[in-house]
Short mmCIF file of C-alpha atoms in Angstrom, two decimals:
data_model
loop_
_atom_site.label_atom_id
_atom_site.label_comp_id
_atom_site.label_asym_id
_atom_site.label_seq_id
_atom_site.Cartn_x
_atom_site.Cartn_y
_atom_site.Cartn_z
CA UNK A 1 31.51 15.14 32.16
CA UNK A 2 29.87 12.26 29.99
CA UNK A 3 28.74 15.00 27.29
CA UNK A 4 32.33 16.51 27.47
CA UNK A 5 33.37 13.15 26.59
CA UNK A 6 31.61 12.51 24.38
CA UNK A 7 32.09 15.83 22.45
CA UNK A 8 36.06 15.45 22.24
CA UNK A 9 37.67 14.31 19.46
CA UNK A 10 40.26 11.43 19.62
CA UNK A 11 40.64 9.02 22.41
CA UNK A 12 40.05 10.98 25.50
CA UNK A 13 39.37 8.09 27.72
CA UNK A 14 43.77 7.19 27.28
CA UNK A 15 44.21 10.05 29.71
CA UNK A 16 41.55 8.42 32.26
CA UNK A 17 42.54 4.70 32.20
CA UNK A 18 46.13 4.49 32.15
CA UNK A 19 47.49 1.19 29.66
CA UNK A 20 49.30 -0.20 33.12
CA UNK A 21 45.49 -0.41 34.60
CA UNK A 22 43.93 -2.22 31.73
CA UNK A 23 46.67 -4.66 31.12
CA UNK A 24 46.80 -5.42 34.65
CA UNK A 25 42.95 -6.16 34.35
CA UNK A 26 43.46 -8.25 30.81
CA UNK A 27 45.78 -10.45 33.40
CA UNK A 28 42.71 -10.56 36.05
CA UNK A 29 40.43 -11.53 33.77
CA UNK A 30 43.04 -14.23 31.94
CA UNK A 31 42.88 -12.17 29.26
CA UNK A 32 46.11 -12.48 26.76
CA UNK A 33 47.68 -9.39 25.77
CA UNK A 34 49.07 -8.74 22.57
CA UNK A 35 51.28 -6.30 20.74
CA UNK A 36 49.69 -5.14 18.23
CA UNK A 37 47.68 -2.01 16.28
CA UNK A 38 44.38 -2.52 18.38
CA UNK A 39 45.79 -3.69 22.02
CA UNK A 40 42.93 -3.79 24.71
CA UNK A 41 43.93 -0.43 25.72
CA UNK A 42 43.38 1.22 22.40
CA UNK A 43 40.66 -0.54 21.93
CA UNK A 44 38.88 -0.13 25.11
CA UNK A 45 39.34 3.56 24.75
CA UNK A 46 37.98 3.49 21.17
CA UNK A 47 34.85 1.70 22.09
CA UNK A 48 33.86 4.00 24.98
CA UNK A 49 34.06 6.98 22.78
CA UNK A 50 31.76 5.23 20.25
CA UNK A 51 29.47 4.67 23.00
CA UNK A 52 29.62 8.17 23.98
CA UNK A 53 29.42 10.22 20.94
CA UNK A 54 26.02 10.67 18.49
CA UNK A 55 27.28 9.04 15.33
CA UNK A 56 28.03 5.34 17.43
CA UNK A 57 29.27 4.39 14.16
CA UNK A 58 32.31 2.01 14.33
CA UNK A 59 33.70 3.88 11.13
CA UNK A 60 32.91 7.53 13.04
CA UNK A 61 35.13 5.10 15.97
CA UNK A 62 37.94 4.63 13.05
CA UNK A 63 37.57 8.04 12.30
CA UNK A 64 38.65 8.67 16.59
CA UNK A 65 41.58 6.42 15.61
CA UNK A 66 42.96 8.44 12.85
CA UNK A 67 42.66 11.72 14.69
CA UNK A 68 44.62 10.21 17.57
CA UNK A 69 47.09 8.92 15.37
CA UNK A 70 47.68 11.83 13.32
CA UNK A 71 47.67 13.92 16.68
CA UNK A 72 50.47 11.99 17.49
CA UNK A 73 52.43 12.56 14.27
CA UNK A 74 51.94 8.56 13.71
CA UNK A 75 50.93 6.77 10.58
CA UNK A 76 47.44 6.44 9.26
CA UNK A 77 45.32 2.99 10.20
CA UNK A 78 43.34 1.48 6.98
CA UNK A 79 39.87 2.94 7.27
CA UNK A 80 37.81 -0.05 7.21
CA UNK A 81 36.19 -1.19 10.30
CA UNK A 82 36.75 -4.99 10.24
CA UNK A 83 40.19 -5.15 12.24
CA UNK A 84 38.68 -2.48 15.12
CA UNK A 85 35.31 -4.94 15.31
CA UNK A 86 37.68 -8.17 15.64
CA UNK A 87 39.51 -6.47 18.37
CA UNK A 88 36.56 -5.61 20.05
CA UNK A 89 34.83 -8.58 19.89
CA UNK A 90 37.96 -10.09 21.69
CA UNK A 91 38.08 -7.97 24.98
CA UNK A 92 36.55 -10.04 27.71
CA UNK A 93 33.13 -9.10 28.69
CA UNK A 94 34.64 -8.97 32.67
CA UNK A 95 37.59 -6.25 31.71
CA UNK A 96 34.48 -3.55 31.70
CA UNK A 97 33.21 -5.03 35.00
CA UNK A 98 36.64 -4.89 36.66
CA UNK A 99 37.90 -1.39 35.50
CA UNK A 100 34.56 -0.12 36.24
CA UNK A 101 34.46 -1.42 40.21
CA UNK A 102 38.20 -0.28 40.39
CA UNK A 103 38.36 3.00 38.92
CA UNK A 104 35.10 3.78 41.15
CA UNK A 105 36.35 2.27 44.28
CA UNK A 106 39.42 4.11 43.93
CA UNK A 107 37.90 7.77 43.19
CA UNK A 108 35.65 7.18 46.53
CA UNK A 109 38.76 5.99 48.58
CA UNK A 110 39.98 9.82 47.41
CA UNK A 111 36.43 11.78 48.13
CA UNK A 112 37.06 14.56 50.42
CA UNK A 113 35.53 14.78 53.98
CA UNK A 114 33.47 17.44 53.30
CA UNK A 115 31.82 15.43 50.63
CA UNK A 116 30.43 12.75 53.29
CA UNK A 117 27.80 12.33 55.55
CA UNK A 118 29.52 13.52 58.89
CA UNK A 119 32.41 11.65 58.05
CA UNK A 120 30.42 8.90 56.80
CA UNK A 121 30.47 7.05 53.34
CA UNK A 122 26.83 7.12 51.56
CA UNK A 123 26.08 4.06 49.51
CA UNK A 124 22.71 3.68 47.18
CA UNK A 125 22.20 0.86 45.44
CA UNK A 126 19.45 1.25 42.71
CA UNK A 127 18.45 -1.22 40.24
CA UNK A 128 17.35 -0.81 36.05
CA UNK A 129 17.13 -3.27 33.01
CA UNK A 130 18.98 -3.08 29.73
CA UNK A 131 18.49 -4.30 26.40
CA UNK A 132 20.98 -6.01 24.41
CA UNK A 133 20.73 -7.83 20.57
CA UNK A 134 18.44 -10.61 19.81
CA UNK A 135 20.98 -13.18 19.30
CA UNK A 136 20.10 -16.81 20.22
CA UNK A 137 23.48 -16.66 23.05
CA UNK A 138 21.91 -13.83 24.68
CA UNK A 139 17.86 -14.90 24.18
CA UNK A 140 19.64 -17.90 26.05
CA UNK A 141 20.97 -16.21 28.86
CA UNK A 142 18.42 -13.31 29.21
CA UNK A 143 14.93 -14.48 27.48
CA UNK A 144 12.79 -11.37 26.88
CA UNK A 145 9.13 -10.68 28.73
CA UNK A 146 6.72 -13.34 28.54
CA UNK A 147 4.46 -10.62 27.64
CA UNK A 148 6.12 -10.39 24.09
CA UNK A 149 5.54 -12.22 21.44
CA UNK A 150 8.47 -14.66 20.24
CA UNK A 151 10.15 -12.77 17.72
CA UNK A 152 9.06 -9.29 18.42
CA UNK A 153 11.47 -9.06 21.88
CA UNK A 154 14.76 -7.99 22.53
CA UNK A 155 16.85 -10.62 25.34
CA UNK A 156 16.63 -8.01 28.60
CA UNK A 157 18.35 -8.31 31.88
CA UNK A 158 18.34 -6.56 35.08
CA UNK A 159 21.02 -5.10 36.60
CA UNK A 160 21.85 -3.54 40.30
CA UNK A 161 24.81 -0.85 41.18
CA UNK A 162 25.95 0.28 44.19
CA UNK A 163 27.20 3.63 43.90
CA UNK A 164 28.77 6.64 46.13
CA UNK A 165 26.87 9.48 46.63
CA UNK A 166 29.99 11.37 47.25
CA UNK A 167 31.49 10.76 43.91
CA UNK A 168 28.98 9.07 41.80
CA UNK A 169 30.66 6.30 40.82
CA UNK A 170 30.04 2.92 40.67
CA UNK A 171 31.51 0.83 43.19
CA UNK A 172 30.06 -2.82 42.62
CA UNK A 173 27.13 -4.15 40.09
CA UNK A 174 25.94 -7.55 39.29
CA UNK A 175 23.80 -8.54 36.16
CA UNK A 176 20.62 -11.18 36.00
CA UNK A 177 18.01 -12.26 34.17
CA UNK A 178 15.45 -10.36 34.19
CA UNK A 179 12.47 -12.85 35.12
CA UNK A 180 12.55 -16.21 37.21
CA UNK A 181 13.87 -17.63 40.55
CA UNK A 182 16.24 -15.40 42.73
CA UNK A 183 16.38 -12.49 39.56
CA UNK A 184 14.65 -9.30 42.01
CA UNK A 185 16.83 -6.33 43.26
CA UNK A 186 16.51 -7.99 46.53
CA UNK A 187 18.18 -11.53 44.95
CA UNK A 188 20.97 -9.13 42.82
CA UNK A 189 21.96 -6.82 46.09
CA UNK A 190 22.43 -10.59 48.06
CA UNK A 191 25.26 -10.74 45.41
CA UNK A 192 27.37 -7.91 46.21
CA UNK A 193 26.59 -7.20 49.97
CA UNK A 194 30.21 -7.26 50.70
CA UNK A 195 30.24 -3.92 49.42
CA UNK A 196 28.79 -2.07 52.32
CA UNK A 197 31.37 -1.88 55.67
CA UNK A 198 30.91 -0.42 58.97
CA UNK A 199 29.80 2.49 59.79
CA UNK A 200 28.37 3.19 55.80
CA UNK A 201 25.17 4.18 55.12
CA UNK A 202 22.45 2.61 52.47
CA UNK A 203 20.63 4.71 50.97
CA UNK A 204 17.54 2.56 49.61
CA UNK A 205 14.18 4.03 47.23
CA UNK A 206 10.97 1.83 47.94
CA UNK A 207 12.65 -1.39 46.55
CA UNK A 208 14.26 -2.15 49.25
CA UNK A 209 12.18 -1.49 52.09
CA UNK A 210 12.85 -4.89 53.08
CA UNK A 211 13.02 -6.13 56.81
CA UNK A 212 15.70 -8.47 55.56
CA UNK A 213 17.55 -5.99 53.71
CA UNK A 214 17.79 -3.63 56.97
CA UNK A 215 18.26 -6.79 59.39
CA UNK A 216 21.34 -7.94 56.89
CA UNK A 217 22.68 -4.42 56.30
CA UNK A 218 22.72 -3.90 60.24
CA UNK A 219 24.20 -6.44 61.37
CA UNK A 220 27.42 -5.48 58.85
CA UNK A 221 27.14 -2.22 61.25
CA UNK A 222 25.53 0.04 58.20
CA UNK A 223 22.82 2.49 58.72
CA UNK A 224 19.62 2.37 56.41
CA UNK A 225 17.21 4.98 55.42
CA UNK A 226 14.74 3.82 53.00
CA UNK A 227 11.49 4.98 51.77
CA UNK A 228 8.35 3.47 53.05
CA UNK A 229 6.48 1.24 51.04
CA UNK A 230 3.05 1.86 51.40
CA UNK A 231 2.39 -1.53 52.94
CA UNK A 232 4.47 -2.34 56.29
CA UNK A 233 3.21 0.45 59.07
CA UNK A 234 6.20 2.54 59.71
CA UNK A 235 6.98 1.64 63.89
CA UNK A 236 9.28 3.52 65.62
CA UNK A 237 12.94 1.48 65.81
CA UNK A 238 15.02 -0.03 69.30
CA UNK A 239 18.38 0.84 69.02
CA UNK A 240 20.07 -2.90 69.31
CA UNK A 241 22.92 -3.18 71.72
CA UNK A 242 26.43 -5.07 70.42
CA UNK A 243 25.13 -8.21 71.53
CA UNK A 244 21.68 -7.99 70.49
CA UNK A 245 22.87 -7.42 66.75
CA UNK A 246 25.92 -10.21 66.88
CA UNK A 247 22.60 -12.36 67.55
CA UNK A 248 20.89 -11.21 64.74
CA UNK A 249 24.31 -11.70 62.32
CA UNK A 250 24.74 -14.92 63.54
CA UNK A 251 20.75 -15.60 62.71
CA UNK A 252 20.96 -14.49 59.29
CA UNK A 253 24.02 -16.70 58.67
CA UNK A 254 22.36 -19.68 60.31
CA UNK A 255 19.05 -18.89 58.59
CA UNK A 256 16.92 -19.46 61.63
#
């Protein structure tokens, strides 16, 4: 699907996220809509093409534009890049964040029975770093490695996702710095925990072999199946009775 994408000409991503959805997440994220050639919508839908495609250009992004346009029978956009860039630079860095835990939410609301785990909704979260442009905001907010040399490093942050193995979308993420107090996978997942409900299951690589991890994800009622990691001695479990894991809840909000 993301080559497809990214193969099509135009704005294929209108068809997917509907102008009602992303103006109703402009007003979530107190974002002011206006009336003009590049709304938020267009835009939006611009900018994930560009992503997609191989050029990445924003004047092979113009390019989309026109196609669209002319597809439409409507009147050609001036070719230069400078009004498309302003517009972009002006959707809210949340809009992404919202459409994205929406849009995946929604499609594993819809997944079909046959596509769970014995009627059961599968949940991995999974964790990864990005890179992003060595400007002095983001160097700021995300300092690179210690282990590279000022000025040779680009600002990097981790992120974490929890996504549906039914679907494969995305249903929460969070993003951190990628070094310091409370920036692990372990500190991130703490974040979005509210994801997981009862009777889901987590399913965890190495990262998260965690006895806090399975005592928190338990007591929201989710199953866990984790790989080992090479350093706790695997011990046969005790199923908890109700009581035994409202203790355990109430322990990990208490912190004793």
């Amino acid at each position: 699907m993301r080559n497809e994408l990214g193969r099509r000409q135009g704005l294929p991503f209108l068809k997917f996220l509907s102008r009602d959805l992303v103006e109703a997440a402009c007003r979530r994220c107190n974002h002011c809509w206006r009336e003009r050639l590049y709304t938020p919508w267009i835009t939006l839908s611009i900018f994930l093409s560009q992503v997609l495609s191989d050029d990445h250009s924003c004047d092979d992004a113009v390019d989309r534009f026109q196609k669209f346009r002319f597809d439409q029978g409507l009147a050609a956009v001036a070719p230069e890049t400078a009004s498309y860039c302003e517009a972009r630079r002006r959707l809210p860095e949340g809009l992404a964040w919202n459409l994205v835990r929406r849009t995946g939410r929604a499609s594993h609301q819809r997944a079909d029975d046959p596509w769970l785990f014995h009627g059961r909704a599968v949940k991995i979260p999974d964790g990864s770093t990005v890179t992003m442009p060595d400007t002095p905001e983001n160097q700021a907010a995300h300092p690179q490695a210690t282990s590279q040399e000022p000025g040779v490093g680009f600002p990097i942050a981790r992120i974490l996702v929890v996504f549906s193995l039914a679907v494969g979308t995305v249903l929460d993420a969070v993003l951190g710095p990628y070094q310091g107090k409370q920036t692990s996978e372990l500190a991130l997942l703490r974040q979005i925990m509210s994801v997981f409900h009862q009777s889901d299951v987590a399913l965890a690589d190495l990262f998260f072999c965690s006895y806090w991890v399975i005592a928190a994800l338990q007591a929201r009622g989710v199953d866990v199946v984790v790989r080992p990691d090479g350093v706790r001695e695997a011990r046969e479990g005790q199923s908890l009775s109700r009581a035994s894991r409202h203790d355990v809840s109430m322990r990990l909000k208490t912190g004793s």
